[in-house]
Short mmCIF file of C-alpha atoms and ligand atoms in Angstrom, two decimals:
data_model
loop_
_atom_site.label_atom_id
_atom_site.label_comp_id
_atom_site.label_asym_id
_atom_site.label_seq_id
_atom_site.Cartn_x
_atom_site.Cartn_y
_atom_site.Cartn_z
CA MET D 22 -17.19 19.57 5.05
CA ARG D 23 -16.00 16.05 5.65
CA HIS D 24 -12.54 14.51 5.44
CA LEU D 25 -11.49 10.84 5.55
CA MET D 26 -8.63 10.08 7.92
CA SER D 27 -9.62 6.67 9.26
CA PRO D 28 -12.27 4.08 8.35
CA MET D 29 -13.82 4.96 11.75
CA ASP D 30 -14.90 8.29 10.27
CA PHE D 31 -17.78 6.43 8.65
CA THR D 32 -20.40 4.53 10.65
CA VAL D 33 -21.18 0.97 9.54
CA GLU D 34 -24.41 2.25 7.95
CA GLU D 35 -22.48 4.87 6.02
CA LEU D 36 -19.99 2.24 4.87
CA GLU D 37 -22.87 0.13 3.62
CA GLU D 38 -24.26 3.12 1.69
CA LEU D 39 -20.84 3.81 0.20
CA MET D 40 -20.49 0.17 -0.90
CA ASP D 41 -24.03 0.17 -2.35
CA LEU D 42 -23.05 3.25 -4.36
CA ALA D 43 -19.82 1.54 -5.50
CA ASN D 44 -21.79 -1.54 -6.65
CA ASP D 45 -24.20 0.68 -8.56
CA ILE D 46 -21.26 2.44 -10.22
CA GLU D 47 -19.86 -0.96 -11.20
CA ALA D 48 -23.21 -2.00 -12.72
CA ASN D 49 -24.08 1.35 -14.35
CA PRO D 50 -20.87 3.25 -15.09
CA GLU D 51 -22.45 5.47 -17.74
CA LYS D 52 -24.89 6.91 -15.15
CA TYR D 53 -21.93 8.52 -13.39
CA SER D 54 -19.71 9.48 -16.32
CA GLU D 55 -20.34 13.21 -15.96
CA ALA D 56 -21.11 13.36 -12.24
CA CYS D 57 -17.93 15.34 -11.45
CA LYS D 58 -17.83 17.53 -14.56
CA GLY D 59 -15.90 20.69 -13.82
CA LYS D 60 -14.43 19.31 -10.56
CA LYS D 61 -10.75 18.72 -9.87
CA LEU D 62 -9.01 16.16 -7.69
CA ALA D 63 -5.50 16.93 -6.44
CA THR D 64 -3.30 13.92 -5.66
CA CYS D 65 -0.51 15.00 -3.28
CA PHE D 66 1.79 12.04 -2.88
CA TYR D 67 4.92 12.43 -0.77
CA GLU D 68 5.55 8.66 -0.92
CA PRO D 69 5.62 6.13 -3.80
CA SER D 70 2.35 4.68 -5.05
CA THR D 71 0.96 2.93 -8.09
CA ARG D 72 -2.53 1.71 -7.26
CA THR D 73 -3.69 4.28 -4.82
CA ARG D 74 -2.72 7.36 -6.83
CA LEU D 75 -3.66 5.99 -10.23
CA SER D 76 -6.93 4.49 -9.01
CA PHE D 77 -7.86 7.89 -7.51
CA GLU D 78 -7.00 9.59 -10.79
CA SER D 79 -8.85 6.93 -12.80
CA ALA D 80 -11.85 7.29 -10.46
CA MET D 81 -12.04 11.05 -10.98
CA LEU D 82 -11.61 10.72 -14.76
CA ASN D 83 -14.37 8.06 -14.85
CA LEU D 84 -16.63 10.62 -13.14
CA GLY D 85 -15.93 13.20 -15.83
CA GLY D 86 -13.66 15.30 -13.59
CA ASN D 87 -10.02 16.35 -13.90
CA VAL D 88 -6.89 15.63 -11.96
CA ILE D 89 -3.80 17.60 -10.92
CA GLY D 90 -1.05 16.68 -8.50
CA PHE D 91 2.44 15.46 -7.77
CA ALA D 92 3.80 11.94 -7.34
CA SER D 93 6.78 12.51 -5.05
CA ALA D 94 8.00 14.94 -2.42
CA ASP D 95 11.01 15.81 -4.67
CA SER D 96 8.75 17.22 -7.34
CA SER D 97 6.78 19.44 -4.91
CA SER D 98 7.77 22.43 -2.83
CA ALA D 99 8.14 20.08 0.17
CA SER D 100 11.71 19.76 -1.14
CA LYS D 101 12.09 23.51 -0.46
CA GLY D 102 10.78 23.10 3.09
CA GLU D 103 7.10 23.95 2.68
CA SER D 104 4.76 22.48 5.33
CA VAL D 105 1.78 20.29 4.41
CA SER D 106 -0.48 22.91 5.98
CA ASP D 107 0.73 25.60 3.64
CA THR D 108 0.65 23.27 0.64
CA VAL D 109 -2.95 22.25 1.29
CA ARG D 110 -4.07 25.87 1.79
CA VAL D 111 -2.76 26.58 -1.66
CA ILE D 112 -4.14 23.36 -3.17
CA SER D 113 -7.57 24.45 -1.81
CA CYS D 114 -7.44 27.32 -4.33
CA TYR D 115 -6.78 24.93 -7.24
CA ALA D 116 -8.88 21.81 -6.61
CA ASP D 117 -12.17 20.62 -5.07
CA ILE D 118 -10.87 17.56 -3.23
CA CYS D 119 -7.41 16.27 -2.27
CA ALA D 120 -5.98 12.77 -1.73
CA MET D 121 -2.75 12.90 0.29
CA ARG D 122 -0.15 10.23 1.02
CA HIS D 123 2.68 11.05 3.42
CA PRO D 124 5.46 9.09 5.19
CA LYS D 125 4.70 10.87 8.49
CA GLU D 126 1.85 9.53 10.63
CA GLY D 127 -0.80 12.23 11.04
CA ALA D 128 0.37 14.53 8.18
CA PRO D 129 -2.97 14.32 6.28
CA LEU D 130 -4.77 15.10 9.55
CA VAL D 131 -2.64 18.19 10.07
CA ALA D 132 -3.34 19.21 6.46
CA SER D 133 -7.08 18.70 6.90
CA LYS D 134 -7.16 21.32 9.70
CA LYS D 135 -6.05 24.03 7.28
CA SER D 136 -7.86 22.82 4.22
CA ARG D 137 -10.91 24.38 2.58
CA ILE D 138 -11.58 21.20 0.57
CA PRO D 139 -12.10 17.57 1.70
CA VAL D 140 -8.82 15.76 2.41
CA ILE D 141 -8.54 12.00 2.03
CA ASN D 142 -5.78 10.14 3.81
CA ALA D 143 -4.23 7.98 1.09
CA GLY D 144 -1.78 6.38 3.60
CA ASP D 145 0.14 8.04 6.44
CA GLY D 146 3.34 6.27 7.41
CA GLY D 147 2.74 3.03 9.34
CA HIS D 148 -0.57 4.35 10.69
CA GLN D 149 -3.72 4.13 8.55
CA HIS D 150 -4.82 3.58 4.95
CA PRO D 151 -8.59 4.03 4.99
CA THR D 152 -9.26 3.89 1.25
CA GLN D 153 -7.46 0.54 1.04
CA THR D 154 -9.79 -0.64 3.80
CA LEU D 155 -12.83 0.60 1.88
CA THR D 156 -11.48 -1.39 -1.07
CA ASP D 157 -10.97 -4.48 1.11
CA LEU D 158 -14.48 -4.26 2.60
CA LEU D 159 -16.06 -3.85 -0.84
CA THR D 160 -14.09 -6.83 -2.14
CA ILE D 161 -15.16 -9.02 0.77
CA ARG D 162 -18.80 -7.92 0.55
CA SER D 163 -18.99 -8.30 -3.24
CA LEU D 164 -17.34 -11.72 -3.38
CA ASN D 165 -18.74 -13.18 -0.14
CA GLY D 166 -22.14 -11.49 -0.14
CA LYS D 167 -21.68 -10.11 3.35
CA ILE D 168 -19.13 -8.98 5.94
CA GLY D 169 -19.39 -10.94 9.20
CA ASN D 170 -19.35 -14.49 10.61
CA MET D 171 -15.87 -15.19 9.37
CA THR D 172 -12.32 -15.93 10.39
CA ILE D 173 -9.78 -13.64 8.80
CA GLY D 174 -6.05 -14.31 8.85
CA LEU D 175 -3.78 -11.30 8.56
CA CYS D 176 -0.29 -12.42 7.59
CA GLY D 177 3.08 -10.74 7.29
CA ASP D 178 4.17 -7.34 8.49
CA LEU D 179 1.46 -6.56 11.02
CA LYS D 180 3.69 -4.02 12.78
CA PHE D 181 4.31 -1.53 10.01
CA GLY D 182 1.49 -2.52 7.62
CA ARG D 183 -0.96 0.37 7.73
CA THR D 184 -3.54 -1.51 5.65
CA VAL D 185 -3.77 -4.11 8.45
CA HIS D 186 -4.25 -1.44 11.10
CA SER D 187 -7.08 0.22 9.22
CA LEU D 188 -8.73 -3.08 8.33
CA ILE D 189 -8.77 -4.35 11.95
CA ASN D 190 -10.25 -1.00 13.06
CA ALA D 191 -13.02 -1.31 10.52
CA LEU D 192 -13.81 -4.99 10.98
CA VAL D 193 -14.22 -5.03 14.75
CA ARG D 194 -17.58 -3.31 14.22
CA TYR D 195 -19.04 -6.23 12.29
CA ASP D 196 -20.61 -9.37 13.84
CA ASN D 197 -18.74 -12.48 14.75
CA ILE D 198 -15.34 -11.81 13.18
CA LYS D 199 -12.40 -13.75 14.47
CA PHE D 200 -8.85 -12.69 13.70
CA ILE D 201 -5.82 -14.91 13.37
CA LEU D 202 -2.75 -12.66 13.39
CA ILE D 203 0.07 -14.45 11.64
CA SER D 204 3.49 -12.83 11.96
CA PRO D 205 7.00 -13.34 13.27
CA GLY D 206 7.40 -12.11 16.86
CA GLU D 207 9.26 -9.01 15.62
CA LEU D 208 6.37 -7.94 13.36
CA ARG D 209 3.37 -8.42 15.63
CA VAL D 210 0.55 -5.85 15.57
CA PRO D 211 1.35 -2.74 17.65
CA SER D 212 0.13 -2.94 21.23
CA TYR D 213 -2.38 -0.13 20.71
CA ILE D 214 -4.20 -2.31 18.19
CA ARG D 215 -4.07 -5.36 20.47
CA GLU D 216 -5.13 -3.52 23.60
CA ASP D 217 -7.26 -0.57 22.48
CA VAL D 218 -8.96 -2.09 19.49
CA LEU D 219 -9.11 -5.89 19.81
CA LYS D 220 -9.20 -6.46 23.60
CA LYS D 221 -11.30 -3.38 24.34
CA ASN D 222 -14.01 -4.54 21.94
CA ASN D 223 -13.86 -8.16 23.21
CA ILE D 224 -12.86 -9.45 19.82
CA GLU D 225 -11.72 -13.04 19.52
CA PHE D 226 -8.17 -13.22 18.21
CA GLU D 227 -5.10 -15.47 18.20
CA GLU D 228 -1.50 -14.65 17.40
CA VAL D 229 0.47 -17.39 15.64
CA GLU D 230 3.74 -17.68 13.77
CA ARG D 231 3.04 -20.49 11.31
CA LEU D 232 0.82 -19.81 8.33
CA GLU D 233 0.27 -23.56 7.83
CA ASP D 234 -1.36 -23.88 11.26
CA ALA D 235 -3.89 -21.17 10.58
CA MET D 236 -4.67 -22.00 6.96
CA PRO D 237 -7.48 -24.63 7.40
CA ASP D 238 -9.56 -22.29 9.61
CA LEU D 239 -9.54 -19.23 7.39
CA ASP D 240 -12.36 -17.76 5.35
CA ILE D 241 -10.11 -14.91 4.23
CA LEU D 242 -6.33 -14.73 4.09
CA TYR D 243 -4.99 -11.16 3.89
CA MET D 244 -1.32 -11.29 2.86
CA THR D 245 0.96 -8.27 3.25
CA ARG D 246 4.40 -7.16 2.10
CA VAL D 247 7.22 -6.66 4.63
CA GLN D 248 7.44 -2.84 4.71
CA ARG D 249 11.10 -2.35 3.87
CA GLU D 250 10.93 1.45 3.93
CA ARG D 251 9.88 1.45 7.61
CA PHE D 252 12.70 -0.74 8.91
CA PHE D 253 15.51 0.82 10.88
CA ASN D 254 18.12 -1.46 9.40
CA GLU D 255 18.41 -3.40 6.17
CA GLU D 256 19.75 -6.56 7.85
CA GLU D 257 16.61 -6.93 9.87
CA TYR D 258 14.55 -6.47 6.71
CA LEU D 259 16.55 -9.14 4.88
CA ARG D 260 15.96 -11.59 7.72
CA MET D 261 12.19 -10.99 7.59
CA LYS D 262 11.43 -10.47 3.94
CA ASP D 263 10.83 -14.07 2.91
CA TYR D 264 9.36 -15.25 6.19
CA TYR D 265 6.04 -16.13 4.52
CA ILE D 266 5.58 -17.34 0.97
CA LEU D 267 2.11 -18.45 0.01
CA ASP D 268 2.42 -21.09 -2.69
CA GLY D 269 0.31 -23.79 -4.30
CA GLN D 270 1.32 -26.32 -1.68
CA LYS D 271 0.06 -24.16 1.22
CA MET D 272 -3.13 -23.39 -0.72
CA THR D 273 -4.01 -27.12 -0.56
CA LEU D 274 -4.48 -26.66 3.21
CA ALA D 275 -7.14 -23.98 2.74
CA LYS D 276 -10.92 -24.15 2.41
CA ASP D 277 -12.24 -24.39 -1.16
CA ASP D 278 -13.89 -20.99 -0.86
CA MET D 279 -11.22 -19.09 1.08
CA LEU D 280 -10.38 -15.75 -0.48
CA VAL D 281 -6.80 -14.53 -0.76
CA LEU D 282 -6.49 -10.75 -0.56
CA HIS D 283 -3.42 -8.54 -0.76
CA PRO D 284 -3.35 -4.74 -0.97
CA LEU D 285 -0.41 -5.06 -3.40
CA PRO D 286 2.38 -4.46 -4.34
CA ARG D 287 3.46 -8.03 -3.84
CA VAL D 288 7.14 -8.86 -3.52
CA ASN D 289 7.76 -12.57 -2.74
CA GLU D 290 5.00 -13.31 -0.29
CA ILE D 291 2.62 -14.83 -2.86
CA SER D 292 4.07 -17.09 -5.55
CA VAL D 293 2.82 -16.24 -9.01
CA GLU D 294 1.43 -19.78 -9.33
CA VAL D 295 -1.28 -18.78 -6.84
CA ASP D 296 -2.56 -16.12 -9.28
CA ASP D 297 -4.33 -18.81 -11.30
CA ASP D 298 -6.08 -20.24 -8.24
CA GLU D 299 -9.78 -19.27 -8.23
CA ARG D 300 -9.43 -18.18 -4.63
CA ALA D 301 -6.87 -15.49 -5.51
CA ALA D 302 -8.85 -12.22 -5.38
CA TYR D 303 -6.07 -9.60 -5.23
CA PHE D 304 -6.33 -8.35 -8.78
CA LYS D 305 -10.14 -8.12 -8.52
CA GLN D 306 -9.53 -6.19 -5.32
CA ALA D 307 -7.50 -3.60 -7.26
CA GLN D 308 -10.50 -3.17 -9.60
CA TYR D 309 -12.86 -2.65 -6.65
CA GLY D 310 -10.49 0.09 -5.52
CA VAL D 311 -11.60 2.24 -8.43
CA TYR D 312 -15.35 1.83 -7.77
CA ILE D 313 -15.06 2.58 -4.07
CA ARG D 314 -12.91 5.66 -4.71
CA MET D 315 -15.51 6.89 -7.22
CA ALA D 316 -18.17 6.41 -4.55
CA LEU D 317 -16.00 8.20 -1.98
CA ILE D 318 -15.31 11.21 -4.19
CA LEU D 319 -19.06 11.58 -4.93
CA THR D 320 -19.92 11.26 -1.27
CA LEU D 321 -17.32 13.75 0.02
CA LEU D 322 -18.27 16.24 -2.70
CA GLU D 323 -21.93 15.66 -1.77
CA LEU D 324 -22.80 14.81 -5.35
CA ASN D 325 -24.42 11.43 -4.73
C1 NCD Q 30 -0.17 -0.49 0.48
C2 NCD Q 30 0.32 0.77 1.17
O1 NCD Q 30 0.76 1.72 0.47
O2 NCD Q 30 0.29 0.77 2.39
N1 NCD Q 30 -0.28 -0.34 -0.90
C3 NCD Q 30 -1.43 0.14 -1.40
O3 NCD Q 30 -1.79 1.26 -1.25
N2 NCD Q 30 -2.19 -0.75 -2.11
C4 NCD Q 30 0.52 -1.73 0.86
C5 NCD Q 30 2.02 -1.77 0.72
O4 NCD Q 30 2.66 -0.85 0.26
O5 NCD Q 30 2.56 -2.81 1.08
#
C-alpha cells in the first residue's frame, strides 16, 4: 500500500505516468466515469480549504465513487481530543482512501503509520502540499509542453508557503531549472530548502526582493498568498500582506509567453485586471487539479 506525503514519493518517471493518465482523463472523461464504482474517499480536513477538498471530492465523484468526510476540526472528534492516529484507524473501516489536511507538520505522516488505507497529504502546516505540486507540474507540462529548461520565479511568502516547498522539491529533479526566489527578507525560503534541497543538488538560484527586477527573465511566475494563519503576530502580517501586487503594469515587463500560476486563494497579490491577460493560468491550474487528483486516486487504489 502506498501513501503520498511528499512529491518525492514518486520518481520522475512515475510523475510522468501520472500526468499522462491525467491528460488521458481530460481527453476521455467517459472512459473513467465508473472506474471507482463502489469505492469511498474520506476527506479529513482539520484546516480550511476550498479547492483541495472540493477538487478531491469532485475527482472521486467523476470516477463514479462516493465521498465522506469532515471540513473542519470542530466538526470532528478532534474537538473531543481524539488523535489523528485513532481517527484514521476508524476511517480505515469506512473508506478506501483518505485525503488529510492538518495544521500540524507531519500529522498526515503520523496518520499513515496507523492507516489500513492509502493516506494523501492534502497540506500539513507550513511543510508540504504534494497534490498542489502535482497540479502545478501538470499545468506547466500541459501548457508548456514540457518541464525543464526554464526560469521560474517564486514570489511572496516563501517561508510559510507549503506549496512553494513542495514545488521546489519536485522541480530540482528536472533538467536546467533556474529559480528566482522573490520575497521580503522576513519571508525567505527556510534554510533547509536553501541548503538541503537547492545547494545540495547544485541548483542555480537567486534570492531577490524586487519583483520588477526578476520579471523579464521569467518563463513562469508562481505567486503566493502571505500565509496569515502561520504568523505569530498580526502586525507583522499587516506589514507584509501587500508587499507584492502583480498588476497590468508589471505584466508589461514580462515575456509574451510567461505563465502566471497561483495555487489560490488569492488575496491582493494579483490584481483582478491580470485575470484577462492570456498569460494568467491560475484558473486553468485549478481545473488541472481535478484531473491529476483523479489520476492519483486511480493510481493509489491500483485501478489504473
Ligand atoms: C494553498 C494551501 O492550502 O497551502 N491552497 C491550496 O491548496 N490551493 C495555498 C494557500 O492557502 O495560500
